[in-house]
XYZ file of C-alpha atoms in Angstrom:
226
model
C -2.025 8.779 -1.752
C -0.028 5.895 -2.951
C 0.348 3.789 0.259
C -0.192 0.122 -0.769
C 3.102 -0.840 -0.667
C 3.126 0.090 3.019
C 0.434 -1.877 4.515
C 2.052 -5.191 4.973
C 4.817 -3.820 7.036
C 2.316 -1.710 9.176
C 0.384 -4.659 9.995
C 3.500 -6.699 10.393
C 4.805 -4.260 13.223
C 1.496 -3.397 14.656
C 1.281 -6.598 16.940
C 4.572 -5.740 18.213
C 3.707 -1.973 18.885
C 0.571 -2.908 20.692
C 2.116 -5.735 22.734
C 5.017 -3.166 24.131
C 2.192 -0.602 24.843
C 0.135 -2.976 26.765
C 2.958 -4.446 28.590
C 4.072 -1.047 29.551
C 0.760 -0.516 30.975
C 0.655 -3.848 32.729
C 4.467 -3.417 33.809
C 5.160 -6.894 32.532
C 8.414 -8.232 31.082
C 8.722 -9.353 27.701
C 8.528 -12.992 28.503
C 5.366 -12.666 30.929
C 1.873 -13.726 29.621
C -0.757 -11.025 29.276
C -4.280 -12.126 28.683
C -5.388 -8.961 27.916
C -2.781 -8.776 25.274
C -3.494 -12.182 23.672
C -7.340 -11.202 23.233
C -6.224 -8.157 21.308
C -3.633 -10.233 19.175
C -6.325 -12.359 17.896
C -8.515 -9.711 17.265
C -5.579 -7.972 15.153
C -4.956 -11.070 13.410
C -8.444 -12.059 12.567
C -8.572 -8.529 11.110
C -5.687 -8.646 9.032
C -6.622 -12.280 7.825
C -10.032 -10.874 6.552
C -8.474 -7.933 4.547
C -5.273 -8.932 3.422
C -4.803 -10.069 -0.389
C -2.182 -11.381 -2.046
C -1.372 -7.737 -3.621
C -0.420 -6.613 -0.303
C 2.422 -9.172 -0.187
C 3.499 -8.771 -4.033
C 3.609 -4.984 -3.522
C 5.573 -5.246 -0.135
C 8.220 -7.320 -2.031
C 8.488 -4.853 -4.651
C 9.526 -2.183 -2.724
C 13.278 -2.017 -2.945
C 13.593 -0.345 0.669
C 12.602 -3.671 2.107
C 15.901 -5.141 0.924
C 18.301 -2.093 1.842
C 20.857 -2.283 4.604
C 19.435 0.832 6.374
C 15.829 -1.134 6.819
C 17.057 -4.510 7.672
C 19.478 -3.147 10.220
C 16.982 -1.046 12.074
C 15.582 -4.598 13.640
C 17.352 -7.841 13.994
C 14.456 -9.691 13.443
C 13.692 -8.291 10.080
C 14.769 -10.103 6.816
C 14.138 -9.246 3.272
C 11.160 -10.160 1.552
C 12.369 -12.895 -0.718
C 13.919 -14.755 2.682
C 10.160 -14.560 4.159
C 8.311 -17.940 3.965
C 4.867 -16.384 4.153
C 5.584 -13.442 1.312
C 7.117 -16.119 -0.899
C 4.179 -18.333 -0.958
C 1.743 -15.456 -1.197
C 4.133 -13.696 -4.191
C 4.292 -16.994 -6.008
C 0.305 -17.362 -6.007
C 0.035 -14.058 -7.261
C 2.661 -14.492 -10.329
C 0.639 -17.809 -10.871
C -2.433 -16.060 -11.366
C -0.966 -12.863 -13.189
C 0.763 -15.022 -15.405
C -0.812 -18.091 -17.313
C 1.928 -18.711 -19.568
C 5.019 -20.955 -17.869
C 7.688 -19.319 -19.821
C 6.662 -15.547 -19.245
C 6.338 -16.695 -15.354
C 9.759 -17.945 -15.526
C 11.090 -14.805 -16.901
C 9.318 -12.758 -14.422
C 10.818 -15.019 -11.640
C 14.350 -14.466 -13.201
C 13.764 -10.906 -13.062
C 12.783 -10.844 -9.444
C 15.716 -13.160 -8.430
C 17.798 -10.429 -9.836
C 16.190 -7.704 -8.102
C 15.819 -9.089 -4.845
C 19.457 -10.747 -4.403
C 21.000 -7.411 -6.159
C 22.241 -9.455 -9.237
C 23.091 -8.558 -12.807
C 22.233 -5.015 -13.328
C 20.751 -4.453 -9.993
C 24.288 -5.019 -8.783
C 25.468 -1.803 -9.740
C 26.292 0.914 -6.812
C 23.650 3.485 -7.595
C 20.953 0.841 -7.611
C 22.155 -0.795 -4.152
C 22.343 2.595 -2.551
C 19.127 4.089 -4.091
C 17.204 1.306 -2.410
C 17.090 3.047 1.045
C 17.061 6.547 -0.126
C 14.483 6.742 -3.135
C 10.820 6.272 -3.044
C 9.705 3.061 -4.376
C 8.200 4.098 -7.680
C 11.201 6.652 -8.524
C 13.748 3.622 -7.762
C 11.841 1.542 -10.496
C 11.622 4.208 -12.968
C 15.506 4.824 -12.478
C 16.795 1.385 -11.866
C 14.161 -0.982 -13.409
C 14.526 -0.981 -17.021
C 16.394 -4.134 -17.056
C 13.433 -6.020 -15.661
C 10.616 -4.617 -17.893
C 7.766 -6.965 -16.952
C 8.594 -6.577 -13.170
C 9.058 -2.888 -13.626
C 5.454 -2.683 -15.395
C 3.933 -4.522 -12.419
C 5.622 -2.327 -10.027
C 4.851 0.858 -11.195
C 1.100 -0.061 -11.266
C 1.177 -1.452 -7.679
C 3.528 1.013 -6.057
C 1.100 3.717 -7.328
C -2.183 2.612 -5.941
C -3.702 3.784 -2.675
C -4.684 1.444 0.121
C -8.188 2.644 0.283
C -11.266 3.093 -1.553
C -12.419 6.230 0.034
C -11.991 8.384 -3.085
C -13.927 5.987 -5.321
C -16.725 6.124 -2.369
C -16.565 9.744 -2.422
C -17.189 9.638 -6.162
C -20.262 7.367 -5.817
C -21.537 9.425 -3.248
C -21.451 12.660 -5.522
C -23.155 10.404 -8.219
C -25.807 9.348 -6.089
C -26.481 12.910 -5.096
C -26.654 13.914 -8.832
C -28.868 11.023 -10.014
C -31.384 10.701 -7.192
C -34.981 9.684 -7.268
C -36.184 13.076 -8.459
C -33.319 13.322 -11.130
C -33.397 9.888 -12.904
C -33.932 10.673 -16.307
C -30.365 12.060 -17.045
C -28.110 10.162 -19.366
C -25.016 8.403 -18.227
C -23.075 10.952 -20.075
C -24.748 13.971 -18.561
C -24.503 12.308 -15.168
C -20.834 11.780 -15.553
C -20.040 15.128 -16.800
C -21.956 16.822 -13.790
C -19.790 14.635 -11.174
C -16.738 15.779 -12.964
C -17.836 19.209 -12.761
C -18.943 18.989 -9.193
C -15.777 17.049 -8.225
C -13.463 19.663 -9.703
C -15.257 22.400 -8.628
C -14.738 21.593 -4.849
C -11.008 20.871 -5.611
C -10.729 24.405 -7.020
C -12.664 25.726 -3.784
C -9.526 24.837 -1.814
C -7.758 27.638 -3.262
C -10.307 30.252 -1.930
C -10.026 32.425 1.315
C -13.243 30.841 2.748
C -11.624 27.531 2.421
C -8.773 28.617 4.363
C -10.673 30.175 6.877
C -13.057 27.150 7.588
C -11.322 25.072 10.574
C -13.518 21.872 9.671
C -13.382 21.886 5.851
C -15.692 18.718 6.031
C -17.253 19.993 2.544
C -13.841 19.214 1.096
C -13.221 16.044 -0.839
C -10.658 14.719 1.197
C -9.637 17.903 3.204
C -5.883 18.354 3.170
C -4.872 15.115 3.111
C -6.081 15.119 -0.737
C -2.843 15.631 -2.932
């Protein structure tokens, strides 16, 4: 499932949600100090620091929903990504790494400025209204044609999953087929067997046995797999 563009917001709001639960349990007001919450907060921040990447910030910045009136009005503390200091710093680092040519990078910055501030071709009524109504990838397909470089990046990133679990499962299948006892197969034959094995498991989801099995542990990704 393509969820890379949701990770930053989820982590950003997680601390506040955890704080709310802990303070409610301890019957404290918002301004009071909670030693337990401070310990949990440090753990969460440390974890986010380890797993966060520049792409999380860039993908968040390219999601039109986070510039919409609907999303911003849900919480008075929210700001659009182009007004967030941390996001801006990380996004600029990402652009510098992605675009070596200064002229190309300048054009991308102009495209991003028009997109984020609703200027030029992004200023039409449908483009602004659809920010809060359409999914991010569909929005870029429909309205991103006038920012071709940024559109290309957005479509790649907004289609990315936030987990490598699908790859891990594929490697597990590969190791099951290419084992110590079966180690003389050519890479092409092994690849074909992995392909057949994985697709047979997908096809089995249509069988009556699959629907009757409550655990479905033998499936590739259970019912969450699209």
